[in-house]
Short mmCIF file of C-alpha atoms and ligand atoms in Angstrom, two decimals:
data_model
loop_
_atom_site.label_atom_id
_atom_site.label_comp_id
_atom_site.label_asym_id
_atom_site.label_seq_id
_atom_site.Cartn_x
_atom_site.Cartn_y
_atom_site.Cartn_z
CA UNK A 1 -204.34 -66.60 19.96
CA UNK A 2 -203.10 -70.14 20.28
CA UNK A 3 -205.72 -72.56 22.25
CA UNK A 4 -204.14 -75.44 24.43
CA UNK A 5 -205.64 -78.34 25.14
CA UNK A 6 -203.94 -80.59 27.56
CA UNK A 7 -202.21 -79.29 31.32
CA UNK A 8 -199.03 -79.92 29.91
CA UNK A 9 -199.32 -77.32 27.23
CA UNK A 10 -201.09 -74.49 29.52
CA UNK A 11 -197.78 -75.49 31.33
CA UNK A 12 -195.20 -75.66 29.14
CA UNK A 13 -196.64 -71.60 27.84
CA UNK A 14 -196.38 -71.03 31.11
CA UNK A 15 -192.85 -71.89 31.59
CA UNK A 16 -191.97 -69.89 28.79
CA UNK A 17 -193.50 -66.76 29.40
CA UNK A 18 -191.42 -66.66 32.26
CA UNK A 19 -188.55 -67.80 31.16
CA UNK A 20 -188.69 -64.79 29.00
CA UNK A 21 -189.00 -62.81 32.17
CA UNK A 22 -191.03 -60.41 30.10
CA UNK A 23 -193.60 -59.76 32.48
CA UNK A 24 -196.73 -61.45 34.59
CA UNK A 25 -198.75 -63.97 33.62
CA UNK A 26 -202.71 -63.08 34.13
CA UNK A 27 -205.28 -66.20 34.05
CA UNK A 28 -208.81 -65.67 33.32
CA UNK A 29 -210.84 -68.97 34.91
CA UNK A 30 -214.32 -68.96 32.84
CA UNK A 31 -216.87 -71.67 31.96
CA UNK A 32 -217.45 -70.14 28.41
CA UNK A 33 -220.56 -68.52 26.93
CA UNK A 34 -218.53 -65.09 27.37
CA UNK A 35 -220.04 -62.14 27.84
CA UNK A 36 -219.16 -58.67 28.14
CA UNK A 37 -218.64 -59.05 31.68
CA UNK A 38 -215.74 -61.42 30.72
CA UNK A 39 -214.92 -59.29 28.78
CA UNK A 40 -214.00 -56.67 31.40
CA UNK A 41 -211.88 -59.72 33.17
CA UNK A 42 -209.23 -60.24 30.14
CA UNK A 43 -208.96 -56.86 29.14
CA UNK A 44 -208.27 -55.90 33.44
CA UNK A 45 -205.85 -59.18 32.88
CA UNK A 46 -204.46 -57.71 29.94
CA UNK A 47 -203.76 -54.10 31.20
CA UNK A 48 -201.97 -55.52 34.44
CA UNK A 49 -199.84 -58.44 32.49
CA UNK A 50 -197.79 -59.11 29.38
CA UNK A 51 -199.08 -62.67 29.15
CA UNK A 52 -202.81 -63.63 29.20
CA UNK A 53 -204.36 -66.89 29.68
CA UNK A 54 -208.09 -67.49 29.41
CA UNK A 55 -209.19 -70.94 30.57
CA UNK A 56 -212.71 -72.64 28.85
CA UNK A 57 -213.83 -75.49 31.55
CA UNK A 58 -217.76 -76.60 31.89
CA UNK A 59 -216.43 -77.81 35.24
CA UNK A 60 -218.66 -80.63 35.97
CA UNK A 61 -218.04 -81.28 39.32
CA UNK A 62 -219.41 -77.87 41.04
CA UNK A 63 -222.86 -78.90 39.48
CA UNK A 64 -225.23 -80.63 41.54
CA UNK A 65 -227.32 -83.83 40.42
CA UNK A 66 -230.49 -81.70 39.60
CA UNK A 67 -228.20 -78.31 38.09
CA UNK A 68 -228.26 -77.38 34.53
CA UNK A 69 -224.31 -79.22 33.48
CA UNK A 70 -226.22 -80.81 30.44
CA UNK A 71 -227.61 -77.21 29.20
CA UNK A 72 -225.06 -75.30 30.51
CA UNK A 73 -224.53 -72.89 27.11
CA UNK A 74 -221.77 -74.19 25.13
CA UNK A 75 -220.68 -71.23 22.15
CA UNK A 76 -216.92 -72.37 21.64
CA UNK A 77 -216.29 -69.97 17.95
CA UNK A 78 -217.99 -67.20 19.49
CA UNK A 79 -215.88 -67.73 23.18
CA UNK A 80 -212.58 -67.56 20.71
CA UNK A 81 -213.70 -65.18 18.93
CA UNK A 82 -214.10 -62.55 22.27
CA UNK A 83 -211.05 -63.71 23.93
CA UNK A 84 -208.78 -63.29 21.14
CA UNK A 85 -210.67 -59.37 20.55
CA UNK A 86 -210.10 -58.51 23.91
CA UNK A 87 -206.30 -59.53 23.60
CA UNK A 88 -205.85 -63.00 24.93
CA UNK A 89 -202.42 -64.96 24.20
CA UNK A 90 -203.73 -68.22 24.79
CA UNK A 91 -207.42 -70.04 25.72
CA UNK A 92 -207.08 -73.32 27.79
CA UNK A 93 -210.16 -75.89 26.80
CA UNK A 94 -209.38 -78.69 28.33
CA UNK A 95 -211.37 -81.99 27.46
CA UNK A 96 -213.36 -83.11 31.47
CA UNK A 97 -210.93 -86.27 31.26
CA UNK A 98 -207.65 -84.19 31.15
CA UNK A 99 -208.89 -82.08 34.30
CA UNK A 100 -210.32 -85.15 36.13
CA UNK A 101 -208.82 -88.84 35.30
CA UNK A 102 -210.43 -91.25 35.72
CA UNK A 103 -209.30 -92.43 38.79
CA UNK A 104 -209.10 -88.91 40.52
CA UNK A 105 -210.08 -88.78 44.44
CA UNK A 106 -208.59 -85.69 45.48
CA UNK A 107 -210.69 -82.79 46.03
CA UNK A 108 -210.05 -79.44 47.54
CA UNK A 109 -212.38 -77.91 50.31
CA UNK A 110 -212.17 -74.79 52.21
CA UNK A 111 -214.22 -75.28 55.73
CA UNK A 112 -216.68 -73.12 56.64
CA UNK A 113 -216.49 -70.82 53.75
CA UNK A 114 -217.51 -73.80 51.87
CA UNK A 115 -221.33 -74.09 53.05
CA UNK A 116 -222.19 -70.48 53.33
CA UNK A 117 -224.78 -68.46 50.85
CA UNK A 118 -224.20 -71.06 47.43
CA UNK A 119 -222.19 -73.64 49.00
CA UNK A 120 -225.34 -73.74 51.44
CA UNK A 121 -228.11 -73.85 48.56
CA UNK A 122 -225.46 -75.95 46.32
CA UNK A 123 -223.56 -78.32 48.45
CA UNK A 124 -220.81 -79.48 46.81
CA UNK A 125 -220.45 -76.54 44.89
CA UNK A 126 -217.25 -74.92 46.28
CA UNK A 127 -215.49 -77.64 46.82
CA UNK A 128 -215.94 -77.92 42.67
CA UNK A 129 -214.95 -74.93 42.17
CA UNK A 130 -211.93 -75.04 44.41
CA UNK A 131 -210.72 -78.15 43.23
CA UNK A 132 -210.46 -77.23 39.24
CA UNK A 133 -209.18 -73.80 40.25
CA UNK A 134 -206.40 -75.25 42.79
CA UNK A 135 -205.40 -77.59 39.43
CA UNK A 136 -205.62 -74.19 36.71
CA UNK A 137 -203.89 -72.45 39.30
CA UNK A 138 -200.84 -75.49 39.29
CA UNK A 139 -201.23 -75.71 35.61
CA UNK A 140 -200.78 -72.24 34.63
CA UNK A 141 -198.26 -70.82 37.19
CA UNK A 142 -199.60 -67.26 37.11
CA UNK A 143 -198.75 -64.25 38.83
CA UNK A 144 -202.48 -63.32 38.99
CA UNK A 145 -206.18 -64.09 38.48
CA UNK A 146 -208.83 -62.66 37.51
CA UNK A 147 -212.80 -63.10 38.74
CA UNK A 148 -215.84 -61.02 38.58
CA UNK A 149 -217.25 -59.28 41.95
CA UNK A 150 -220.53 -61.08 40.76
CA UNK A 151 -219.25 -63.94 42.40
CA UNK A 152 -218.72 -62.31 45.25
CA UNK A 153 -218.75 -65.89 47.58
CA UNK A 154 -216.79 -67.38 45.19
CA UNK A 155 -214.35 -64.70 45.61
CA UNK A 156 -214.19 -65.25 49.35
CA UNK A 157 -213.55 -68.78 49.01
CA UNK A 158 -210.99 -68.77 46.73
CA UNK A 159 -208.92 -65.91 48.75
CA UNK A 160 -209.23 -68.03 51.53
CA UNK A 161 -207.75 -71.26 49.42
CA UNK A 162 -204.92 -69.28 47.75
CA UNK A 163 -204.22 -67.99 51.11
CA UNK A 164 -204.45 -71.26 53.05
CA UNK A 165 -202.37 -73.39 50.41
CA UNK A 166 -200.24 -70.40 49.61
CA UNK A 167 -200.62 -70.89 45.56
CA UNK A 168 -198.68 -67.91 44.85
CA UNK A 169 -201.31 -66.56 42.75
CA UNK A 170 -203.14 -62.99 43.20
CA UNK A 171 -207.05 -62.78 43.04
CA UNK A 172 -207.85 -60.01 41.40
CA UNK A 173 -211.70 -59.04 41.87
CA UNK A 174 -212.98 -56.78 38.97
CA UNK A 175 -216.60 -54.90 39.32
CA UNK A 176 -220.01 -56.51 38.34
CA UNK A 177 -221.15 -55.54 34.68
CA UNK A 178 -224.82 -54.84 34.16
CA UNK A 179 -226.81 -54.56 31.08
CA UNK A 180 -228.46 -51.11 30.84
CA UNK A 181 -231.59 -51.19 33.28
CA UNK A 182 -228.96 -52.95 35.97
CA UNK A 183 -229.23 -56.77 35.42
CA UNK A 184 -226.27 -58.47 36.17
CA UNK A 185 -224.36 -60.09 33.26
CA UNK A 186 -224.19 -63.68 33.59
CA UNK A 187 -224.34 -66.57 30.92
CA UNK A 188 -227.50 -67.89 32.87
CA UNK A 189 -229.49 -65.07 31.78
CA UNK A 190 -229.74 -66.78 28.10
CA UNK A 191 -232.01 -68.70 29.84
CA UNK A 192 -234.55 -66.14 30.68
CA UNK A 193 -237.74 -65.65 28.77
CA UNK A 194 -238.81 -62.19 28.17
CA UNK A 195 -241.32 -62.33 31.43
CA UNK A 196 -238.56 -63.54 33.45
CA UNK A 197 -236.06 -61.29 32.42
CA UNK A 198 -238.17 -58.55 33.48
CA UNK A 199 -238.44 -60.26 36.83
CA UNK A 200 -235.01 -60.91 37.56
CA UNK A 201 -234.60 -56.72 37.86
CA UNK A 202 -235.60 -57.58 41.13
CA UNK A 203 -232.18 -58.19 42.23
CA UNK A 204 -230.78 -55.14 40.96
CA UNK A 205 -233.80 -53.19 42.90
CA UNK A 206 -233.55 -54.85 45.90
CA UNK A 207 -230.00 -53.84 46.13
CA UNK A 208 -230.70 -50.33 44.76
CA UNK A 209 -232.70 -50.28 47.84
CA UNK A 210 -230.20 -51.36 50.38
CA UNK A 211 -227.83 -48.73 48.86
CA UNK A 212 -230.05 -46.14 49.39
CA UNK A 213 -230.71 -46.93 53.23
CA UNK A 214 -227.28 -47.15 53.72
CA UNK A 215 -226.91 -43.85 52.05
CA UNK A 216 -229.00 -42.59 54.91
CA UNK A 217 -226.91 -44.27 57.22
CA UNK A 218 -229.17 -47.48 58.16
CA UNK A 219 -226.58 -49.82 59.18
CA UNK A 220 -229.00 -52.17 60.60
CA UNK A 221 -228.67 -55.29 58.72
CA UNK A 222 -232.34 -56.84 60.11
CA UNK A 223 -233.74 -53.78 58.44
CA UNK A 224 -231.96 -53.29 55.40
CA UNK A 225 -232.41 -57.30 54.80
CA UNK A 226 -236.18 -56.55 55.52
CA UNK A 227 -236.31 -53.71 53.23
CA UNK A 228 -234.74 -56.04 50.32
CA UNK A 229 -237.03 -58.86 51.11
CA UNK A 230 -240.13 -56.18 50.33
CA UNK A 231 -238.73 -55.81 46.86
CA UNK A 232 -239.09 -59.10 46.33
CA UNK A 233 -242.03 -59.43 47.84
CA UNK A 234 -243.72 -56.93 45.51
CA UNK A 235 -242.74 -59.79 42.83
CA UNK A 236 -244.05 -62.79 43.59
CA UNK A 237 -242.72 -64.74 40.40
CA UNK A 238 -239.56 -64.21 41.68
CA UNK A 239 -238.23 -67.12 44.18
CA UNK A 240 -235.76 -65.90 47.06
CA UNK A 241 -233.08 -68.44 47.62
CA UNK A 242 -231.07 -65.67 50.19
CA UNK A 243 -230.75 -62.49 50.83
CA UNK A 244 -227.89 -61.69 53.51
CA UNK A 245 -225.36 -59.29 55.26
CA UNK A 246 -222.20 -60.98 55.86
CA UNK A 247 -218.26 -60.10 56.41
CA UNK A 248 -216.87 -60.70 52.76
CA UNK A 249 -213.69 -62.75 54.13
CA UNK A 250 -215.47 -65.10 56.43
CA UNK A 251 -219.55 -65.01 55.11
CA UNK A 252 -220.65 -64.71 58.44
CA UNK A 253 -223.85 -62.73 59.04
CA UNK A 254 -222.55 -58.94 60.84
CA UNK A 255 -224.37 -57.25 63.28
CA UNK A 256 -223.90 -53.70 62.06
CA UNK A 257 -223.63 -53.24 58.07
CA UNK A 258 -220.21 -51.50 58.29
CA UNK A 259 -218.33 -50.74 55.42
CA UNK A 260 -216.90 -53.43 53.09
CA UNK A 261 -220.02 -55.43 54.14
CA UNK A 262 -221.47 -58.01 51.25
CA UNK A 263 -224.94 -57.50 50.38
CA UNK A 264 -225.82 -60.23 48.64
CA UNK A 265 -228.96 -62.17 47.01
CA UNK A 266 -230.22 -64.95 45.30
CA UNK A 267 -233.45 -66.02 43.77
CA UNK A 268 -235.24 -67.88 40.94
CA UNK A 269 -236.67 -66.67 38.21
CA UNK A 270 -238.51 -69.24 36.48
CA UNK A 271 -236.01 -72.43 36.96
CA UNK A 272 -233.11 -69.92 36.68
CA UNK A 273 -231.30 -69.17 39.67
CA UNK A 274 -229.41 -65.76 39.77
CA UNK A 275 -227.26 -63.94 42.20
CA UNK A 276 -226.38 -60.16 42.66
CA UNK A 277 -224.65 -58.40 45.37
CA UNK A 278 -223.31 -55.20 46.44
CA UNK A 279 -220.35 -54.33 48.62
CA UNK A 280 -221.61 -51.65 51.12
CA UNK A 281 -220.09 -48.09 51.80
O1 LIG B 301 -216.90 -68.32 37.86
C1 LIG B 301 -216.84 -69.27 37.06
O2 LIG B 301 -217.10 -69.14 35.85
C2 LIG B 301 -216.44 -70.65 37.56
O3 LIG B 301 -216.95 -70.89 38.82
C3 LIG B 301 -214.90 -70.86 37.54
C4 LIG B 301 -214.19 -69.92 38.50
C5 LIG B 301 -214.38 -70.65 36.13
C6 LIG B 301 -214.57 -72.28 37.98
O4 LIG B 301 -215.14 -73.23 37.14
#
């Protein structure tokens, strides 16, 4: 596994992979810290294309003021180490000067999506997240990308920008992995102490919940929301940030929990702030 540092070199692989015309290029975006949930990304990336990219960005600019960008884990050997197991060609880690000059004033922001379940807690957030994809996206030319369902607003947003700019580029959504008793993966949850691991089940029950009301056909959102707020409820060391029933393209709220509907939640444990979600039958 070669690793690239500057645009110009993610390009110039680019270029050649297809200039060998031996197949798609896949992209995995990441911030690092890799996990097994990555994991699943590169190795859907690498059963779907002969070329694999895996980008390694800290992207500062979809942090807020007050977010965790200075403690935000940084495990470089151990990120190479994963990608290249799991059958990565390349891994793009770009210094935060060759993604954003100096002088750089153009952003990318999708409307409406933008403020909606994070963007509304984060503001600012999407439109950091859309601008450094929009520019991996340009860099690396490929065919597709790949991003957990975890991110499941992130998902819509960046549909919605490939769409609107027409990058060229498939999103390819790949399902949430959970540790055994149903936590989410995410490279957050290094920052959860013992107590607050426990605590943060309670996004994983609180959808467990929903599922199971919907199972018995409640497709009242007011109720299943209410039914997921309980859960919470029941553990009061846990902070809600959101917990919401909304179209998956557009985030709006729906008023009957059809199928395809996104569950999704939010909350604190401790000072860490997690999300989970769960797209309804
Ligand atoms: O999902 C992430 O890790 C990040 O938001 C992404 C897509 C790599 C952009 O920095």
């Amino acid at each position: 596994m070669r690793i690239l540092r500057t645009v110009e070199e993610l390009r110039h692989w680019s270029r050649t992979c297809r200039c060998a015309a031996t197949g798609p290029i896949g992209l995995v975006p990441t911030m690092g810290a890799l996990h097994a949930g990555h994991a699943s990304l590169i190795r859907a990336a690498r059963a779907a294309c002969r070329h694999v990219a895996v980008t390694l960005f800290v992207n500062p600019t979809q942090f807020g003021p007050n977010e965790d960008l200075s403690r935000y884990p940084r495990t470089f050997e151990a990120d190479c180490a994963l990608a290249e197991s799991q059958g990565a060609d390349v891994l793009f880690a770009p210094t935060v000067e060759e993604i954003y000059p100096a002088d750089a004033r153009t952003f990318v922001e999708v409307e409406g999506l933008s403020d909606r379940l994070d963007g509304k807690s984060r503001p600012g957030h999407f439109r950091g997240v859309a601008t450094v994809v929009t520019k991996l996206f340009i860099a690396a030319e490929a065919d597709a990308a790949f991003f957990g369902q975890k991110d499941a607003a992130q998902v819509s947003v960046l549909r919605r920008m490939t769409r609107d700019l027409r990058l060229g580029t498939e999103i390819v959504v790949c399902p949430i992995v959970r540790d055994a008793d149903g936590l989410a993966l995410s490279s957050r949850n290094a920052y959860l102490s013992p107590s607050e691991r426990i605590q943060a089940l309670t996004l994983s029950r609180a959808l467990h919940r929903v599922e199971a009301l919907v199972a018995q056909d409640e497709r009242n959102p007011a109720t299943l929301i209410v039914a997921a707020r309980e859960e919470f409820a029941a553990e009061p060391a846990v902070r809600v940030d959101y917990v919401a029933a909304v179209n998956w393209d557009t985030l709006e709220p729906v008023e009957t929990a059809v199928p395809g509907t996104l569950f999704a939640v939010a909350a604190y444990a401790g000072s860490t702030r997690l999300i989970d979600n769960t797209i309804l039958r």
